[in-house]
C-alpha positions in Angstrom: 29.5 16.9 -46.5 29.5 18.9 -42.8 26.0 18.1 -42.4 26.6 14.3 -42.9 29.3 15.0 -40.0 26.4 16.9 -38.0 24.0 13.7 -38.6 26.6 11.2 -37.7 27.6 12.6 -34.5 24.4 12.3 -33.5 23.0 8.8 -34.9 25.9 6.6 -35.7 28.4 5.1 -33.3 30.0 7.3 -30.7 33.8 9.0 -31.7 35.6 7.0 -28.6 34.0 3.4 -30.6 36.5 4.3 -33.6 39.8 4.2 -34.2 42.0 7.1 -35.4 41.6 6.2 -39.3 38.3 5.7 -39.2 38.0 9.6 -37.3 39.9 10.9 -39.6 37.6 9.8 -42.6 34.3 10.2 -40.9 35.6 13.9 -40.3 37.6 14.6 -43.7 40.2 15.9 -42.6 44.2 14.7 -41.5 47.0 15.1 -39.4 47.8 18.7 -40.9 44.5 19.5 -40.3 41.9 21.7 -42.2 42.7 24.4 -44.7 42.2 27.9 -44.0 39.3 27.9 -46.8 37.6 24.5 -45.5 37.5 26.2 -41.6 35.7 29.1 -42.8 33.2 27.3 -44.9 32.1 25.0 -42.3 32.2 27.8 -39.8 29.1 29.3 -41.7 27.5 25.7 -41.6 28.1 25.0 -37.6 28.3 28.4 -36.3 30.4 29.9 -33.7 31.3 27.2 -30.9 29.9 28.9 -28.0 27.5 28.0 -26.0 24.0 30.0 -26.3 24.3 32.5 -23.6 21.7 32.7 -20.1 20.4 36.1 -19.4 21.0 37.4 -15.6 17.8 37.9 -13.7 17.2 41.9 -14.0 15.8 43.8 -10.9 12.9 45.0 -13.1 12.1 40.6 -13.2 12.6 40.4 -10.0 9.8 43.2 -8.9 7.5 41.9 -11.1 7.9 37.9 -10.6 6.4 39.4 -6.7 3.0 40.0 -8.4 2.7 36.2 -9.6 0.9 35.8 -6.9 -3.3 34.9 -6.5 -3.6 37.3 -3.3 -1.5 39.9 -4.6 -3.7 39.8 -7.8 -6.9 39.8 -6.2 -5.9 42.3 -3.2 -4.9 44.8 -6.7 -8.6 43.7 -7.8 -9.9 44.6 -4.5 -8.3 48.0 -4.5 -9.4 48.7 -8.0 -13.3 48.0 -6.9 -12.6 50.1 -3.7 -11.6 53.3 -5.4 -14.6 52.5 -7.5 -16.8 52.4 -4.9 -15.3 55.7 -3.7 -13.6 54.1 -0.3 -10.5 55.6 -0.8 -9.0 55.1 2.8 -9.7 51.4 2.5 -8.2 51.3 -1.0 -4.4 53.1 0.7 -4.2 50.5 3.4 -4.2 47.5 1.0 -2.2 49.2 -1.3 -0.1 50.0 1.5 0.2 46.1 2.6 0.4 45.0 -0.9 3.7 47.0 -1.3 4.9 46.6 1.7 4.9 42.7 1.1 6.3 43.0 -2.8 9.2 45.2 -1.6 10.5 42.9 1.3 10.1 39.9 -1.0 12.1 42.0 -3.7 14.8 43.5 -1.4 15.0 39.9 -0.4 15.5 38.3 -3.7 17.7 40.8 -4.8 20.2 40.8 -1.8 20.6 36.9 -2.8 21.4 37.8 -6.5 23.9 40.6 -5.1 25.4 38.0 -2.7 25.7 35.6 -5.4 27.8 37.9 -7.6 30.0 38.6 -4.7 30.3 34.4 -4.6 31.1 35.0 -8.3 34.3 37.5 -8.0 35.4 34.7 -4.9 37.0 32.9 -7.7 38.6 35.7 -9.3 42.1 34.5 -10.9 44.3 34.8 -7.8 48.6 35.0 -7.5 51.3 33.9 -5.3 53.2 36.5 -4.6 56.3 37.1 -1.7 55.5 39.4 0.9 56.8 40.5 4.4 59.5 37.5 3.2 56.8 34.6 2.6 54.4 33.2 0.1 50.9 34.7 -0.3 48.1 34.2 -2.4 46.0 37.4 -3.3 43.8 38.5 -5.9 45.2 39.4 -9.0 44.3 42.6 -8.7 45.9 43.7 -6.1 49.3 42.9 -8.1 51.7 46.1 -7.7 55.1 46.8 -9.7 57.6 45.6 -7.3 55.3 42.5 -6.2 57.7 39.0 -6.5 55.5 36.5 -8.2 55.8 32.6 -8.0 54.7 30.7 -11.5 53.9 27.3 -11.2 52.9 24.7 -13.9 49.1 25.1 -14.5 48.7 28.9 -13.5 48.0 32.0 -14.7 50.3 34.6 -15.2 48.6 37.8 -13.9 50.6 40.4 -14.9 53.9 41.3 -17.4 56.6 39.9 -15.0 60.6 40.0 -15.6 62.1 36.9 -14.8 64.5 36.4 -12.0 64.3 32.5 -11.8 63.0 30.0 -14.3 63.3 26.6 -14.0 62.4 24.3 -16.4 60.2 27.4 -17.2 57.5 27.1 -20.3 54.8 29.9 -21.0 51.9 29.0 -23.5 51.8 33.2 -24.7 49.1 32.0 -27.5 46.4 34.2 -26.3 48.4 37.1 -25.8 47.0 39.5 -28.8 42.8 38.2 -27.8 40.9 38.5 -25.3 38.4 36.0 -26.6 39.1 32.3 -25.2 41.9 31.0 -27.9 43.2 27.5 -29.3 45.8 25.8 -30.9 44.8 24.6 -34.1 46.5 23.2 -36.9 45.6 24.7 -40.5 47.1 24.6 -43.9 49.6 22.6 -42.3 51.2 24.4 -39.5 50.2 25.8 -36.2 47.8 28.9 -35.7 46.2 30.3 -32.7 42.2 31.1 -33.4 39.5 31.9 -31.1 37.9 29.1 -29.8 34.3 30.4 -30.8 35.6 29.4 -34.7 36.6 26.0 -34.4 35.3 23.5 -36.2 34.8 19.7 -36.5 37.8 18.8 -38.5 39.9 21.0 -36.5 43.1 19.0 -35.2 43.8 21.3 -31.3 46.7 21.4 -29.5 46.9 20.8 -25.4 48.7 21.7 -23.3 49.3 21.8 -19.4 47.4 24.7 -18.1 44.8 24.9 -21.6 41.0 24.9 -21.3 39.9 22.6 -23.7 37.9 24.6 -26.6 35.8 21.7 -27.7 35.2 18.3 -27.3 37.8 16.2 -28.7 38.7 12.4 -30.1 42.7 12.6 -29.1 45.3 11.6 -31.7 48.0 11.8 -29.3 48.5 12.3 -25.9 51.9 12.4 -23.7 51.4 12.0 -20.3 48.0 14.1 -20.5 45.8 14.3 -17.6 42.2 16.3 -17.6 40.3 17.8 -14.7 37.0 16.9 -15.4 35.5 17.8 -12.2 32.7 20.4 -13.4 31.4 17.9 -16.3 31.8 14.1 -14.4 32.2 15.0 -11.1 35.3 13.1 -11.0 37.6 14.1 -7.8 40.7 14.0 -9.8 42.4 14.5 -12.6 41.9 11.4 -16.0 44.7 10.5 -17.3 44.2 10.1 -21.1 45.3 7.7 -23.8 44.6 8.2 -27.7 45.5 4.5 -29.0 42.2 3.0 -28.1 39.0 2.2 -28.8 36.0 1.8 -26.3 32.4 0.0 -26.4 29.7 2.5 -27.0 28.2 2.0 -23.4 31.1 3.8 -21.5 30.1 6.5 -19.9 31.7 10.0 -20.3 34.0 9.9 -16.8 35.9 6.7 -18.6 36.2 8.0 -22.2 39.8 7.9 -21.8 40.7 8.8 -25.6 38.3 11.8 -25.4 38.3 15.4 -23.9 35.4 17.8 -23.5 34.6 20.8 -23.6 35.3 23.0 -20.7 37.3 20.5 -18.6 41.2 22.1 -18.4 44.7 19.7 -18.7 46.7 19.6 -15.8 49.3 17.6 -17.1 51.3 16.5 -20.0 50.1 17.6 -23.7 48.1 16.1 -26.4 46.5 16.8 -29.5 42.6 15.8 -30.9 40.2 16.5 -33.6 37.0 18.5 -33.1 34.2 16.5 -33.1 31.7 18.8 -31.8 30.8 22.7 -31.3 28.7 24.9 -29.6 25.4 23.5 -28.2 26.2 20.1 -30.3 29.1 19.4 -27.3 28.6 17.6 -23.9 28.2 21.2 -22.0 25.9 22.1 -24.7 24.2 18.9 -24.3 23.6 20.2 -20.5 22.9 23.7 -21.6 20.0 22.1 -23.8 18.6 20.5 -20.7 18.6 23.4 -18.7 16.6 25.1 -20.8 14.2 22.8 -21.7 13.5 21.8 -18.2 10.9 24.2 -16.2 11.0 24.9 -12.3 8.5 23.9 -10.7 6.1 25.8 -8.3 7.1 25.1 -4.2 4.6 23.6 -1.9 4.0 27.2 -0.5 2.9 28.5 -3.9 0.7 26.0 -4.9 -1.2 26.2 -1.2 -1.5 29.6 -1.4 -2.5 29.6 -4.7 -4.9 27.0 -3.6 -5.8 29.7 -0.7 -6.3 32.5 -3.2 -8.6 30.8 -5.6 -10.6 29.2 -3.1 -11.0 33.0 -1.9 -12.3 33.6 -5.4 -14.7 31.6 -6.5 -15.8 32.1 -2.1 -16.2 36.4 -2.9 -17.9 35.4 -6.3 -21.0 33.1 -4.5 -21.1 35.8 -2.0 -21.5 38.8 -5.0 -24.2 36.6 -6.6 -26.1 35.2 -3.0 -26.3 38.6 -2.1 -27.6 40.1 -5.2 -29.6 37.6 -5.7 -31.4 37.9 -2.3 -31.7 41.6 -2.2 -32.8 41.9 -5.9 -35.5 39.0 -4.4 -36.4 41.7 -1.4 -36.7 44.4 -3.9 -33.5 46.2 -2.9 -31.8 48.2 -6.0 -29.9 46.1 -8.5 -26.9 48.5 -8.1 -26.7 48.6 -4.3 -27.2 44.6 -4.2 -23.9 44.2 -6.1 -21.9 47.0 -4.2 -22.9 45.6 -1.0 -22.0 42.4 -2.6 -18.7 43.6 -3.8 -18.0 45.0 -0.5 -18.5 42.0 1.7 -16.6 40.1 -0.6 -13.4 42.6 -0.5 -14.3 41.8 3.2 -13.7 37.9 3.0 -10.1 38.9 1.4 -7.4 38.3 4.2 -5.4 41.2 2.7 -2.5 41.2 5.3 -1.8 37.5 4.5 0.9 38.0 1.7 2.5 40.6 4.4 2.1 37.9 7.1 4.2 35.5 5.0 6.6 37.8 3.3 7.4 38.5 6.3 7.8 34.9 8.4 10.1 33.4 5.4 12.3 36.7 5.4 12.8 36.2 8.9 13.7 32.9 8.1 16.0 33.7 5.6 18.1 35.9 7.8 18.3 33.1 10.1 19.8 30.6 7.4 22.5 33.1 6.3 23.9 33.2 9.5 24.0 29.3 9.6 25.7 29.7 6.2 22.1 28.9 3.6 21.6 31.6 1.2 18.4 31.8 0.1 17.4 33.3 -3.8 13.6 32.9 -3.9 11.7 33.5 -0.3 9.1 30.5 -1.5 12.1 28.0 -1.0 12.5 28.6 2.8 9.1 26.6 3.1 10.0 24.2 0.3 13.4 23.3 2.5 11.4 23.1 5.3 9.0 20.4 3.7 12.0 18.2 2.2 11.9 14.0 2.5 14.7 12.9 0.3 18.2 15.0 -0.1 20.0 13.9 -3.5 23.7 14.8 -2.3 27.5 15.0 -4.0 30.1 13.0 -2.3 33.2 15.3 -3.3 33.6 18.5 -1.4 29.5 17.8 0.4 29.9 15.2 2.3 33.6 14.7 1.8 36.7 17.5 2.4 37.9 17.2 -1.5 41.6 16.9 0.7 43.4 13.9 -0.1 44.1 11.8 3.0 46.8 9.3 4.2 44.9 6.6 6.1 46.8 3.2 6.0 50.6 2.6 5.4 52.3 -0.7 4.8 56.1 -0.9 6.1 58.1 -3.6 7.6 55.3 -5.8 6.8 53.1 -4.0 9.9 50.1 -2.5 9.2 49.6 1.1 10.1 46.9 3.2 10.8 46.3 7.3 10.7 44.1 9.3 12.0 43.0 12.7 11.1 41.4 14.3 7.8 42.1 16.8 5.1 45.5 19.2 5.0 45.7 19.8 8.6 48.7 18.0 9.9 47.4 17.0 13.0 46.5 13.2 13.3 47.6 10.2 15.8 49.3 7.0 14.2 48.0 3.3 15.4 50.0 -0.1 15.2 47.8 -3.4 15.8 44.8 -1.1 17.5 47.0 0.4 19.7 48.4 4.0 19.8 52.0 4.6 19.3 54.5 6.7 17.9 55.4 5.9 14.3 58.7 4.1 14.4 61.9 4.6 12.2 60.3 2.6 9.2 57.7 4.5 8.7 59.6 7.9 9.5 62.3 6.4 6.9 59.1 5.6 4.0 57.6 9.1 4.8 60.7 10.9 4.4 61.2 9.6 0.7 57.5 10.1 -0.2 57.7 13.9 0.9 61.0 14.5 -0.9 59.9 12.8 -3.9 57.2 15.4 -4.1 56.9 18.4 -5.6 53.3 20.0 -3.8 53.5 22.2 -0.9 51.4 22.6 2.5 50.9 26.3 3.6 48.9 27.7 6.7 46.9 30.8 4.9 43.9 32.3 5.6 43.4 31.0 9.2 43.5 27.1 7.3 45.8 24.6 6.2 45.8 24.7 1.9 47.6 22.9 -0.7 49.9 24.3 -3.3 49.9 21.5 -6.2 48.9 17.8 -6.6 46.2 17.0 -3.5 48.1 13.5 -3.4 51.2 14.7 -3.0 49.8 16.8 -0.2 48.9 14.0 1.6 52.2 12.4 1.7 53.3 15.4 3.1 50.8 16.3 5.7 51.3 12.3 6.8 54.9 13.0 7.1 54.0 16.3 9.5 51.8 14.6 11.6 54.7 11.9 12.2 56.5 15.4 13.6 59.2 15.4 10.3 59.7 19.3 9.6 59.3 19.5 5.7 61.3 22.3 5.1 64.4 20.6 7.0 64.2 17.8 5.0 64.2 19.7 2.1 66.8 21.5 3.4 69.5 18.6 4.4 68.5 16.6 1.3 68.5 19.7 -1.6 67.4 18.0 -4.7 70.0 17.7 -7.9 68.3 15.4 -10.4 64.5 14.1 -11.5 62.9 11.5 -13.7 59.3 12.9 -13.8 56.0 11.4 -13.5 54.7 9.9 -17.0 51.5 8.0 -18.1 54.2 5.5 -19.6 56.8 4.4 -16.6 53.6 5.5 -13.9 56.2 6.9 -11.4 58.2 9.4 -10.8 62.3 9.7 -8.8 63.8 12.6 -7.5 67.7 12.8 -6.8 68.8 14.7 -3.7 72.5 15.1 -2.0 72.6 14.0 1.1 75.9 13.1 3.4 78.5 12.9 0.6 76.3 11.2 -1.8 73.0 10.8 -4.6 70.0 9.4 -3.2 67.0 8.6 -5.2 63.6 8.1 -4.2 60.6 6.9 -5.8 56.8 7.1 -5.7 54.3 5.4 -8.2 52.2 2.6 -9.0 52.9 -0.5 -6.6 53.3 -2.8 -9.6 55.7 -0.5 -11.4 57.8 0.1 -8.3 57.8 -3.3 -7.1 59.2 -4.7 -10.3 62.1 -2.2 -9.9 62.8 -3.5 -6.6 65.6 -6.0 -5.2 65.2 -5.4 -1.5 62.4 -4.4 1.1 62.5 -2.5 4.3 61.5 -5.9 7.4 61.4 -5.4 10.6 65.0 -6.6 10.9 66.5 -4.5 8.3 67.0 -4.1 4.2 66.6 -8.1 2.6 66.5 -9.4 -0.6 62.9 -9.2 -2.2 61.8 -12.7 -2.6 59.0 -13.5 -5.3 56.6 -14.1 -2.1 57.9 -11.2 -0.7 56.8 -9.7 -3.9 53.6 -11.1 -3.4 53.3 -9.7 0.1 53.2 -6.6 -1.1 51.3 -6.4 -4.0 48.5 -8.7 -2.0 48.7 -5.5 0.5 47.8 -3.0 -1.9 45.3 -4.9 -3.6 43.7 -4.9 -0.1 43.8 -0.8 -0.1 42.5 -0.7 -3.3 39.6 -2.5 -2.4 38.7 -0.8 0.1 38.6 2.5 -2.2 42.3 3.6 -1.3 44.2 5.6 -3.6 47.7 3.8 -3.1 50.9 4.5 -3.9 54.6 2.7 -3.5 57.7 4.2 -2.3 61.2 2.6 -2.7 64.8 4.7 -2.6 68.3 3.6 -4.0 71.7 5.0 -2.2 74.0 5.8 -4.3 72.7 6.8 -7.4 72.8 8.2 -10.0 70.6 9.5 -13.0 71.2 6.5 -15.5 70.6 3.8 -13.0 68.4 5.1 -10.4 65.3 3.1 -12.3 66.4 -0.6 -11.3 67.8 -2.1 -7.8 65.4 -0.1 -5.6 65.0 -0.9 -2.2 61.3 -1.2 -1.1 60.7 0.6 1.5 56.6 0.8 1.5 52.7 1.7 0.4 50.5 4.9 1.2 46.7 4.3 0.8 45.1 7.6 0.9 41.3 9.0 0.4 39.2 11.9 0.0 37.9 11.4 3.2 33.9 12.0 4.7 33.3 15.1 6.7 33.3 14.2 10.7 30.4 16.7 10.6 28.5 15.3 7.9 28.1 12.0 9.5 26.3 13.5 12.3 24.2 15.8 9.9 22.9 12.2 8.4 21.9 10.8 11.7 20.1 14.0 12.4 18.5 13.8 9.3 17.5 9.7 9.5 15.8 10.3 12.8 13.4 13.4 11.2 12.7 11.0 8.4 14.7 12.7 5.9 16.4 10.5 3.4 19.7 11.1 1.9 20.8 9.5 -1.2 24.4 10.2 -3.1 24.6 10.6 -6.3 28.7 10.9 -7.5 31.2 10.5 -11.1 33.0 8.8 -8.7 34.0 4.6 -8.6 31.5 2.8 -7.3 34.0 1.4 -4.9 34.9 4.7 -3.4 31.3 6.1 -3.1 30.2 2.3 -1.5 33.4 2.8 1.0 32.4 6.7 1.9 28.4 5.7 2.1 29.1 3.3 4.7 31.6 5.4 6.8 29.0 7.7 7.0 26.3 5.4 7.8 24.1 5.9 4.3 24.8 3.0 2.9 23.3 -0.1 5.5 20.4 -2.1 3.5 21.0 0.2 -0.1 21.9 -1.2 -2.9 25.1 0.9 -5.1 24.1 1.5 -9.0 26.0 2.7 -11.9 24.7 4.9 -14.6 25.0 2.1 -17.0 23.2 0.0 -15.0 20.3 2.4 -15.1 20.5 2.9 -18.6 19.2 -0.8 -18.8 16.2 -0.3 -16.7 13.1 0.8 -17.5 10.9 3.7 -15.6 8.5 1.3 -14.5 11.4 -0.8 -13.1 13.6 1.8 -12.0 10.6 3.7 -9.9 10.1 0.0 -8.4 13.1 0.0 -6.8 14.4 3.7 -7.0 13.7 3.4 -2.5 16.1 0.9 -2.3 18.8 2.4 -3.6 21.2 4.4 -1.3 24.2 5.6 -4.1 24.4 6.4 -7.5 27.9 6.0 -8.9 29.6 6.6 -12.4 26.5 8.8 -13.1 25.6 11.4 -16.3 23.8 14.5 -16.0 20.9 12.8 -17.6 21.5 10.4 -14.5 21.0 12.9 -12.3 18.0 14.6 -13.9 16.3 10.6 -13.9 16.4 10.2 -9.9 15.0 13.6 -9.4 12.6 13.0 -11.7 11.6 9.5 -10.3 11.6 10.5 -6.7 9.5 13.8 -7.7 6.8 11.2 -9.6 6.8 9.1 -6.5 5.0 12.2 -4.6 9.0 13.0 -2.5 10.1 16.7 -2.3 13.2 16.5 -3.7 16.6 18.8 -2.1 19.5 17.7 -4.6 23.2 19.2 -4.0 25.5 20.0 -6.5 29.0 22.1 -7.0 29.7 21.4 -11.4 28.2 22.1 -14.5 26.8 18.4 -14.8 24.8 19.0 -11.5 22.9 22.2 -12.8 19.9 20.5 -14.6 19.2 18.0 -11.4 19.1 21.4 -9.5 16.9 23.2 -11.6 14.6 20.3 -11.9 14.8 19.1 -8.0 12.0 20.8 -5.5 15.3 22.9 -4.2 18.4 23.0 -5.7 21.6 23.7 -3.5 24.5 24.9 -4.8 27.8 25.2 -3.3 29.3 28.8 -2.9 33.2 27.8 -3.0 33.6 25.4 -5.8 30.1 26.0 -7.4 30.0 26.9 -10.8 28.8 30.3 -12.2 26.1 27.6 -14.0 25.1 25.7 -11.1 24.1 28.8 -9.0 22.2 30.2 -11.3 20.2 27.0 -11.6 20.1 26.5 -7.8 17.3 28.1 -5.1 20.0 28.1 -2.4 23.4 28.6 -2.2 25.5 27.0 0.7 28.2 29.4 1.1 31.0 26.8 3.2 30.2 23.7 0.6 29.1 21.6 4.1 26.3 19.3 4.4 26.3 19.7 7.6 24.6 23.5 6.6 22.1 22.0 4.2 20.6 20.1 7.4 21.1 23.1 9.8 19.2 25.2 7.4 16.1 22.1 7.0 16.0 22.9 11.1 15.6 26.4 10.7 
């Protein structure tokens, strides 16, 4: 029976094509879930659900990968035949340079390892504490008794606190007693927490805000849930999930919305699924499979010298046998021929070349650190150098990963804001022309900030977000209007909230301001507009007419396609908690974006006119890539295709067109590892960028694989040559200068 549901996974139509009966029959099991007996037999059939652990690279591998080298191999020869022939003060000085060059490359290789640990501990857990009478955030490990601590939904607690506020205060305690990654299962009809490595498909899991999901999952329910599924799709934000559907089997993973993976974390809501797949049978394993199966290639540097170095060969072996032959012909001795021989051949050996270029691509390397390029393997400097096509990310590469206000609609005007990421500094523009933001908008960016619940703190010499990143745009658009946040929250304390659900798509806050309830509300234009009986005009609160209606939602259909994110905002006054969902006043729409880095745009042009091409490859919607591409001038006679689309091509068909294509949208790991691949077999040396899991086999395969040292994954460094250490494209093209 568990190996027909090992089979099936594998050859029969995908979980999110079936409905829930069908899931629960296909996987005999049911809403109580398995029994305690049933878990532990198919336990033995699966095995654990882990993931088939990657050794580190050892120093001991790391001095000895420096003798895979032709020269080295045949300067060791030429020593041997040296000592032989009783030249011992030739023999020292190669073995002199021969050490001299494996050393450097080995101090070399291992500083990167060592620098890519200390990447490693940058995302140990951290905490936000209150010191010197603010907020900080600090390592965990620097907690002290005494230290205030602030808990917010989605963190970790990192350390045995006492209480002194908690509101609306829940703490999942589940993996209390285990060190071991834990779920919420349900077994023998009621709730147990079990390591993660024991589940099995049948398994029914519990999520909730703040989990790591244990395994990959058809949901049976889900309230309000939304997943981060940045490492595994790339996607920039968080999915929100539904479990009452069924999809085609050609959606691809970042639209599965009645499925959760392995890996990926909720940051929202709660939900419940049944384990489909384990170990090395779920979508991370699937990746984990192609990383080992693919092998990395040898740079351009190697294969010349290695080229060098057995030309140099089969060059000293004619010269042994001409000689020989000619003195034996003379009547010299045999012997003395072939030492003579031996010797002139030892001669032909250029035995300070693997010194001479140890040396040059060390220098280099210590160059590229200090523009931010950390290098793991010296032969990469030269491959970097050699590149013609760069595969790059859009989120967090060639964009901030900070959510961005950029248009507004109030009063019926259009509005326009300039600026990028969290830093609150920005200019507002009204029919092209610069001017202050007027009382509408002051009045619509007021609501949005006090109908949110993330915060914008100055730390660490830059501006960061405390919460949801869309949020954070309200309120750094509200900042660079010149409102003061804290005032506001201060003059208008909130008393009441109906919060954000999957269901009513908005969310209203209450607040007391001058004798009364005031509610505000943020959410989906369609939701808010149909809650609406008046709009904010240039001449003051009307009635909202059914063209006025379509005014509005005409406007945001006009963000939308042009990749905005957009969101209404309406407010009632008075209120109060039973009727503050009906008679809102309008009052106007956000569109915000994850916006292109000023820098990289440059680093694209500079790369264009050396004849470097640069593709992107992104989870993300095809809209938003297309928008970003052009901003940043990659997208101008390209074509945009999905990963679906490319599943319906053929490798003759897609290598026929793979140079006319600028982005790659919606795309799979397998995606990813295709393009490379293609552009690789069309004789291009390949750089491709990556920061998640679903990146690491594209890396490993591509000529030189950058990861990026912020929001890389442990995975995707260890797969990647070279590690950009601020997550900038802009560095990847400083260090092709260098």
């Amino acid at each position: 029976m568990a190996t027909t549901i090992s089979e099936r996974s594998r050859s029969q139509s995908p979980w999110h094509t079936l409905d829930l009966d069908t899931v629960y029959t296909e996987l005999y099991t049911s809403p109580q879930g398995l029994t305690g007996d049933e878990a532990a037999r198919r336990l033995t059939l699966y095995g654990p659900n882990e993931l088939q652990a990657t050794t580190r690279i050892s120093p001991w591998t790391i001095l000895l990968n420096q003798f895979k080298n032709i020269l080295i191999i045949i300067l060791l020869i030429a020593t041997g035949l040296s000592i032989l022939l009783g030249h011992g003060i030739e023999s020292i000085a190669i073995i002199v340079i021969v050490l001299f060059a494996v050393l450097l490359g080995f101090i070399q290789e291992y500083r990167a390892e060592r620098a890519i640990e200390a990447l490693r501990q940058m995302a140990a857990p951290n905490a936000t504490v209150l010191r010197d009478g603010r907020e900080q955030v600090v390592p965990a490990r620097t907690l002290v008794p005494g230290d205030i601590v602030l808990l917010r939904a989605g963190d970790r607690v990192p350390a045995d606190l006492r209480l002194i506020e908690a509101v609306n205060l829940q703490i999942e305690e589940a993996a209390l007693t285990m060190a071991a990654p834990n779920a919420t299962v349900l077994r023998d009809g009621r709730e147990q927490v079990v390591p993660a490595r024991t589940l099995v498909p049948g398994d029914i899991v519990l999520l909730r805000a703040g989990d790591r999901v244990p395994a990959d999952l058809r949901l049976i329910e889900a309230v309000n849930l939304q997943i981060e599924e940045a490492a595994l799709t790339g996607e920039s934000l968080p999915v929100e999930k539904t479990a009452a559907i069924t999809l085609p089997p050609s959606v691809p993973v970042a639209e599965r919305k009645n499925m959760v993976y392995a890996g990926t974390s909720v940051s929202y809501g709660r939900g419940r699924g049944i384990v489909v797949a384990t170990g090395m049978q779920t979508e991370f394993g699937t990746i984990a499979t192609m990383l080992q199966t693919i092998e990395t290639g040898r740079t351009p540097l190697q294969e010349n010298l290695d080229q060098v170095g057995h030309t140099l060969a089969r060059v000293a072996l004619v010269i042994v046998a001409v000689i020989t032959l000619l003195g034996f012909w003379r009547g010299q001795p045999l012997v003395e021929m072939i030492i003579f021989g031996i010797a002139l051949a030892v001669a032909v050996v250029p035995e300070a070349l693997p010194a001479v270029v140890t040396i040059s691509l060390a220098i280099g390397v210590q160059r590229m650190v200090k523009r931010n390029a950390l290098m793991r393997r010296l032969p990469a400097v030269e491959t970097l150098g050699s590149t013609s096509v760069i595969c790059t990310d859009k989120t967090g590469t060639l964009t901030k990963d900070e959510m961005t206000a950029r248009r507004v609609f109030v009063a019926g005007r259009w509005w326009e804001i300039t600026g990028s990421g969290y830093e609150p500094v920005g200019e507002f523009r009204c029919d092209d022309h610069l001017v202050l933001p007027d009382e509408a908008v002051c009045q619509l960016l007021r609501a949005a900030t006090l109908a949110s619940d993330a915060r914008v703190v100055y730390r660490d010499q830059r501006w960061q977000v405390q919460g949801d990143p869309t949020e954070a745009a309200l309120i750094v658009a509200a900042m660079k209007a010149g409102l003061v946040v804290d005032d506001l929250v201060a003059n208008a304390p909130r008393v009441a909230e109906i919060p954000f659900s999957s269901e009513t798509k908005r969310m209203i806050t209450l607040h007391h301001e001058h004798g009364e309830t005031v509610a505000y509300a943020k959410g989906a234009p369609e939701v808010i507009v149909a809650a609406c009986r008046h709009w904010l005009t240039p001449h003051g609160v009307a009635p909202l007419s059914l063209a006025d209606r379509e005014t509005i939602l005409q406007a945001a259909q006009t963000m939308a396609e042009s990749a905005l994110r957009v969101l209404a905002i309406a407010t009632k006054a008075p209120a109060t908690l039973s009727d503050a969902e009906h008679d809102l006043t309008f009052l106007g729409l956000v569109g915000m974006i994850d916006p292109p880095r000023a820098e990289a745009k440059t680093a694209i042009q500079t790369c264009q006119t050396a004849g470097i091409r640069v593709v992107m490859i992104t989870g993300d919607h095809p809209l938003t890539a297309a928008a970003i591409a052009r901003e940043l001038g990659l997208l101008v006679n390209g074509r945009v295709i999905t990963g679906s689309e490319l599943d319906t091509l053929s490798d003759e068909e897609f290598a026929r067109i793979v140079d006319t294509i600028d982005v790659y949208a919606r795309v799979a790991p397998v995606h990813k590892l295709r393009v490379v691949t293609t552009l690789q077999q069309k004789g291009y040396v390949v750089a491709m960028t990556g920061d998640g899991v679903n990146d690491a086999p594209a890396l490993k395969k591509a000529d030189i694989g950058i990861a990026m040292g912020i929001t890389g994954t442990d995975v995707t460094k260890e797969a990647a040559a070279m590690t950009i250490t601020d997550d900038n494209f802009a560095s990847i093209v400083a260090a092709v200068e260098e």
